mmCIF file of C-alpha atoms in Angstrom:
data_model
loop_
_atom_site.group_PDB
_atom_site.id
_atom_site.type_symbol
_atom_site.label_atom_id
_atom_site.label_comp_id
_atom_site.label_asym_id
_atom_site.label_seq_id
_atom_site.Cartn_x
_atom_site.Cartn_y
_atom_site.Cartn_z
ATOM 1 C CA MET A 1 -20.087 28.026 -2.022
ATOM 2 C CA ASN A 2 -22.059 26.516 -4.878
ATOM 3 C CA GLU A 3 -25.768 25.683 -4.835
ATOM 4 C CA ARG A 4 -26.529 23.013 -7.433
ATOM 5 C CA GLU A 5 -27.968 19.531 -7.701
ATOM 6 C CA LEU A 6 -25.702 16.595 -6.904
ATOM 7 C CA LYS A 7 -26.314 13.015 -7.990
ATOM 8 C CA GLU A 8 -27.274 12.282 -4.381
ATOM 9 C CA HIS A 9 -29.694 14.405 -2.393
ATOM 10 C CA PHE A 10 -27.010 15.644 0.004
ATOM 11 C CA VAL A 11 -24.916 18.689 0.752
ATOM 12 C CA ARG A 12 -21.161 18.181 0.544
ATOM 13 C CA VAL A 13 -18.929 20.282 2.796
ATOM 14 C CA ALA A 14 -15.176 20.444 3.230
ATOM 15 C CA VAL A 15 -13.106 22.139 5.915
ATOM 16 C CA ALA A 16 -9.325 22.384 5.600
ATOM 17 C CA PHE A 17 -6.363 24.132 7.180
ATOM 18 C CA GLU A 18 -3.082 25.240 5.676
ATOM 19 C CA ILE A 19 -0.056 22.946 5.807
ATOM 20 C CA GLY A 20 3.310 23.137 4.074
ATOM 21 C CA GLY A 21 4.184 22.286 0.491
ATOM 22 C CA TRP A 22 6.347 19.592 -1.070
ATOM 23 C CA HIS A 23 9.490 20.846 0.659
ATOM 24 C CA ASP A 24 7.979 21.186 4.110
ATOM 25 C CA ASP A 25 9.399 19.165 7.015
ATOM 26 C CA ASP A 26 5.885 18.058 7.984
ATOM 27 C CA LEU A 27 5.008 16.580 4.569
ATOM 28 C CA VAL A 28 5.270 12.953 5.690
ATOM 29 C CA VAL A 29 3.556 13.783 8.997
ATOM 30 C CA ALA A 30 0.616 15.221 7.041
ATOM 31 C CA CYS A 31 0.345 12.031 4.978
ATOM 32 C CA VAL A 32 0.303 9.904 8.139
ATOM 33 C CA LEU A 33 -2.345 12.163 9.692
ATOM 34 C CA GLN A 34 -4.521 11.828 6.595
ATOM 35 C CA GLN A 35 -4.355 8.027 6.891
ATOM 36 C CA LEU A 36 -5.030 8.173 10.628
ATOM 37 C CA LEU A 37 -8.205 10.188 10.072
ATOM 38 C CA GLY A 38 -9.148 8.016 7.080
ATOM 39 C CA GLY A 39 -12.877 7.688 6.502
ATOM 40 C CA GLY A 40 -15.084 6.927 3.543
ATOM 41 C CA SER A 41 -18.735 6.209 2.864
ATOM 42 C CA SER A 42 -21.216 4.940 5.425
ATOM 43 C CA PHE A 43 -22.083 2.114 3.006
ATOM 44 C CA SER A 44 -18.528 1.144 2.155
ATOM 45 C CA ALA A 45 -18.019 -2.621 2.146
ATOM 46 C CA GLY A 46 -14.885 -4.213 3.481
ATOM 47 C CA GLY A 47 -12.971 -4.796 6.688
ATOM 48 C CA PRO A 48 -10.041 -3.357 8.651
ATOM 49 C CA GLY A 49 -7.849 -3.414 5.554
ATOM 50 C CA LYS A 50 -10.035 -0.669 4.101
ATOM 51 C CA GLY A 51 -9.540 1.602 7.070
ATOM 52 C CA MET A 52 -12.617 0.713 9.118
ATOM 53 C CA TYR A 53 -10.647 1.489 12.297
ATOM 54 C CA THR A 54 -9.652 4.988 11.258
ATOM 55 C CA ARG A 55 -10.839 7.988 13.287
ATOM 56 C CA LEU A 56 -13.578 9.095 10.907
ATOM 57 C CA TYR A 57 -15.091 5.604 10.808
ATOM 58 C CA THR A 58 -15.014 4.910 14.538
ATOM 59 C CA ASP A 59 -15.816 8.424 15.795
ATOM 60 C CA VAL A 60 -18.024 9.842 13.031
ATOM 61 C CA LEU A 61 -19.546 7.323 10.590
ATOM 62 C CA ASN A 62 -20.249 4.761 13.315
ATOM 63 C CA ARG A 63 -21.525 7.394 15.728
ATOM 64 C CA PHE A 64 -23.679 9.791 13.703
ATOM 65 C CA HIS A 65 -26.273 7.996 11.594
ATOM 66 C CA TRP A 66 -26.961 11.115 9.507
ATOM 67 C CA VAL A 67 -23.409 11.309 8.131
ATOM 68 C CA GLU A 68 -23.375 9.923 4.592
ATOM 69 C CA SER A 69 -19.626 10.162 4.082
ATOM 70 C CA ALA A 70 -16.567 11.630 5.789
ATOM 71 C CA GLU A 71 -13.030 11.384 4.484
ATOM 72 C CA ALA A 72 -9.732 13.128 5.149
ATOM 73 C CA PHE A 73 -7.841 14.662 2.220
ATOM 74 C CA THR A 74 -4.676 16.559 1.390
ATOM 75 C CA SER A 75 -3.892 18.848 -1.515
ATOM 76 C CA ILE A 76 -0.193 19.710 -1.656
ATOM 77 C CA HIS A 77 1.588 22.136 -3.977
ATOM 78 C CA GLU A 78 5.055 23.659 -4.306
ATOM 79 C CA GLU A 79 4.838 26.338 -1.613
ATOM 80 C CA SER A 80 1.787 25.345 0.415
ATOM 81 C CA GLY A 81 -0.995 22.825 0.852
ATOM 82 C CA ILE A 82 -4.139 21.996 2.796
ATOM 83 C CA LEU A 83 -5.304 19.122 4.953
ATOM 84 C CA GLY A 84 -8.940 18.685 5.875
ATOM 85 C CA ILE A 85 -12.088 16.607 5.937
ATOM 86 C CA ASP A 86 -14.693 16.275 3.199
ATOM 87 C CA ALA A 87 -18.159 15.119 4.291
ATOM 88 C CA SER A 88 -21.756 14.882 3.102
ATOM 89 C CA CYS A 89 -25.134 14.846 4.851
ATOM 90 C CA GLU A 90 -28.704 16.105 4.526
ATOM 91 C CA ALA A 91 -29.078 19.887 4.339
ATOM 92 C CA GLU A 92 -30.563 20.254 7.827
ATOM 93 C CA ASN A 93 -27.510 18.589 9.403
ATOM 94 C CA VAL A 94 -24.897 20.816 7.752
ATOM 95 C CA PRO A 95 -24.287 22.992 10.879
ATOM 96 C CA TYR A 96 -23.685 19.861 12.987
ATOM 97 C CA MET A 97 -21.479 18.341 10.280
ATOM 98 C CA LEU A 98 -19.215 21.378 10.231
ATOM 99 C CA GLN A 99 -18.923 21.234 14.006
ATOM 100 C CA VAL A 100 -18.084 17.524 13.890
ATOM 101 C CA ILE A 101 -15.359 18.123 11.301
ATOM 102 C CA LEU A 102 -13.736 20.894 13.323
ATOM 103 C CA ASP A 103 -14.026 18.855 16.530
ATOM 104 C CA GLN A 104 -12.269 15.886 14.922
ATOM 105 C CA LEU A 105 -9.376 18.009 13.691
ATOM 106 C CA ALA A 106 -9.125 19.800 17.028
ATOM 107 C CA LEU A 107 -9.082 16.507 18.932
ATOM 108 C CA VAL A 108 -5.875 15.519 17.152
ATOM 109 C CA ARG A 109 -4.359 18.803 18.286
ATOM 110 C CA ARG A 110 -5.550 18.506 21.872
ATOM 111 C CA THR A 111 -4.882 14.829 22.675
ATOM 112 C CA PRO A 112 -1.968 12.622 21.548
ATOM 113 C CA VAL A 113 -2.982 9.768 19.251
ATOM 114 C CA THR A 114 -2.492 6.263 20.595
ATOM 115 C CA GLN A 115 0.490 4.217 19.513
ATOM 116 C CA ILE A 116 -1.809 1.527 18.089
ATOM 117 C CA GLU A 117 -3.662 3.877 15.738
ATOM 118 C CA LEU A 118 -0.420 5.657 14.820
ATOM 119 C CA GLU A 119 1.240 2.390 13.789
ATOM 120 C CA ARG A 120 -1.905 1.359 11.910
ATOM 121 C CA ALA A 121 -1.870 4.653 9.979
ATOM 122 C CA LYS A 122 1.819 4.239 9.133
ATOM 123 C CA ASN A 123 1.260 0.686 7.877
ATOM 124 C CA MET A 124 -1.716 1.800 5.776
ATOM 125 C CA LEU A 125 0.355 4.578 4.211
ATOM 126 C CA LYS A 126 3.263 2.272 3.405
ATOM 127 C CA SER A 127 1.067 -0.497 2.004
ATOM 128 C CA MET A 128 -0.809 2.010 -0.155
ATOM 129 C CA MET A 129 2.478 3.335 -1.540
ATOM 130 C CA PHE A 130 3.765 -0.145 -2.424
ATOM 131 C CA MET A 131 0.475 -1.127 -4.064
ATOM 132 C CA GLN A 132 0.483 2.039 -6.170
ATOM 133 C CA LEU A 133 4.092 1.487 -7.249
ATOM 134 C CA GLU A 134 3.232 -1.961 -8.614
ATOM 135 C CA SER A 135 1.953 -0.080 -11.665
ATOM 136 C CA ARG A 136 4.794 0.787 -14.072
ATOM 137 C CA LEU A 137 2.896 3.904 -15.122
ATOM 138 C CA VAL A 138 2.682 5.152 -11.519
ATOM 139 C CA LEU A 139 6.322 4.192 -10.918
ATOM 140 C CA CYS A 140 7.506 6.241 -13.911
ATOM 141 C CA GLU A 141 5.375 9.184 -12.823
ATOM 142 C CA ASP A 142 6.771 8.968 -9.286
ATOM 143 C CA ILE A 143 10.355 9.016 -10.560
ATOM 144 C CA ALA A 144 9.645 12.012 -12.802
ATOM 145 C CA ARG A 145 7.760 13.991 -10.139
ATOM 146 C CA GLN A 146 10.440 13.464 -7.496
ATOM 147 C CA PHE A 147 13.250 14.517 -9.826
ATOM 148 C CA VAL A 148 11.323 17.630 -10.921
ATOM 149 C CA THR A 149 10.502 18.532 -7.302
ATOM 150 C CA TYR A 150 13.638 17.476 -5.413
ATOM 151 C CA GLY A 151 16.312 16.801 -8.012
ATOM 152 C CA ARG A 152 16.585 13.207 -6.754
ATOM 153 C CA ARG A 153 14.382 10.236 -5.941
ATOM 154 C CA ASP A 154 13.883 8.602 -2.564
ATOM 155 C CA SER A 155 13.454 4.847 -2.877
ATOM 156 C CA PRO A 156 10.332 3.256 -1.362
ATOM 157 C CA LEU A 157 12.456 1.970 1.534
ATOM 158 C CA GLU A 158 13.767 5.483 2.208
ATOM 159 C CA VAL A 159 10.201 6.809 2.234
ATOM 160 C CA CYS A 160 9.195 4.023 4.636
ATOM 161 C CA ALA A 161 12.020 5.039 6.971
ATOM 162 C CA LYS A 162 10.653 8.602 7.028
ATOM 163 C CA VAL A 163 7.159 7.304 7.760
ATOM 164 C CA ASP A 164 8.457 5.127 10.616
ATOM 165 C CA LYS A 165 10.059 8.172 12.261
ATOM 166 C CA VAL A 166 6.735 10.015 12.650
ATOM 167 C CA THR A 167 5.718 10.265 16.320
ATOM 168 C CA ALA A 168 2.482 11.076 18.129
ATOM 169 C CA GLN A 169 4.077 14.386 19.109
ATOM 170 C CA ASP A 170 4.727 15.184 15.425
ATOM 171 C CA ILE A 171 1.034 14.603 14.650
ATOM 172 C CA GLN A 172 -0.051 16.817 17.543
ATOM 173 C CA GLN A 173 2.355 19.602 16.597
ATOM 174 C CA LEU A 174 1.140 19.597 12.987
ATOM 175 C CA ALA A 175 -2.488 19.831 14.134
ATOM 176 C CA ASP A 176 -1.556 22.715 16.439
ATOM 177 C CA ARG A 177 0.158 24.459 13.528
ATOM 178 C CA MET A 178 -2.943 23.981 11.374
ATOM 179 C CA PHE A 179 -5.173 25.719 13.899
ATOM 180 C CA ARG A 180 -2.967 28.811 13.850
ATOM 181 C CA SER A 181 -4.440 29.602 10.425
ATOM 182 C CA ALA A 182 -8.054 30.305 9.519
ATOM 183 C CA PRO A 183 -10.044 27.383 8.110
ATOM 184 C CA SER A 184 -10.960 27.160 4.441
ATOM 185 C CA VAL A 185 -14.556 26.052 3.913
ATOM 186 C CA GLY A 186 -16.295 24.850 0.766
ATOM 187 C CA ALA A 187 -19.820 23.565 0.209
ATOM 188 C CA VAL A 188 -21.884 22.340 -2.726
ATOM 189 C CA GLY A 189 -25.426 20.969 -2.880
ATOM 190 C CA HIS A 190 -29.076 21.575 -3.623
ATOM 191 C CA ASP A 191 -29.757 23.588 -0.436
ATOM 192 C CA LEU A 192 -27.116 25.660 1.352
ATOM 193 C CA SER A 193 -29.595 27.686 3.402
ATOM 194 C CA LYS A 194 -28.467 25.995 6.651
ATOM 195 C CA LEU A 195 -24.795 26.736 6.044
ATOM 196 C CA PRO A 196 -23.487 28.914 8.922
ATOM 197 C CA ALA A 197 -21.790 32.223 8.183
ATOM 198 C CA TYR A 198 -18.045 31.885 7.680
ATOM 199 C CA ASP A 199 -17.363 34.266 10.581
ATOM 200 C CA ASN A 200 -19.144 31.835 12.917
ATOM 201 C CA MET A 201 -17.110 28.880 11.675
ATOM 202 C CA GLU A 202 -13.876 30.839 12.001
ATOM 203 C CA ALA A 203 -14.806 31.917 15.530
ATOM 204 C CA TYR A 204 -15.521 28.313 16.539
ATOM 205 C CA ALA A 205 -12.156 27.196 15.124
ATOM 206 C CA LYS A 206 -10.444 29.916 17.179
ATOM 207 C CA GLN A 207 -12.203 28.680 20.314
ATOM 208 C CA LEU A 208 -10.936 25.157 19.652
ATOM 209 C CA ALA A 209 -7.413 26.494 19.075
ATOM 210 C CA GLN A 210 -7.434 28.036 22.556
ATOM 211 C CA LEU A 211 -8.220 24.770 24.362
ATOM 212 C CA GLU A 212 -5.369 23.343 26.428
ATOM 213 C CA VAL A 213 -3.211 20.647 24.901
ATOM 214 C CA SER A 214 -2.673 17.482 26.927
#
């Protein structure tokens, strides 16, 4: 936790759970889940093409007026990685923000995602990949990274085929796997006095992990 001034007068919090690394079978599933959760800033301009129908827009940014931003993220390394939600709000709303983040992640575990939002997330992921690969610099980096990591390179069409195979059950199983580990929590801002004790956040995550899966 870090107490310091940000450019905006908000507290930024992030909650994440452990997922696999670059060689994990759930790597593509994690990428689809990140797109499905989506999110951004409450003042972000744009339409559906920018992800305005993602979970964090429809269920968080459009529902809680005090949420300044909420966005899903992944950080993946060789052996392990994390998937979580980064959000910002006024200091007095930090306890509620942490609860909202955990609730959103737990909801994916507890209830299967709809086919419509799953297909939308897949299409967003594929379109993002193709747009990125239009840059020769990104294309060269992708080739190099894949050869260093896997010893070969999957073509964009091969990656798309893997994305298309992801099911609602795969998403739910990954979320269930995430909640078997303790959450990682980070916070930065001008006032962290309202930040709950980590033991309380961990206990709440354990309660959510015990809820029945439908």
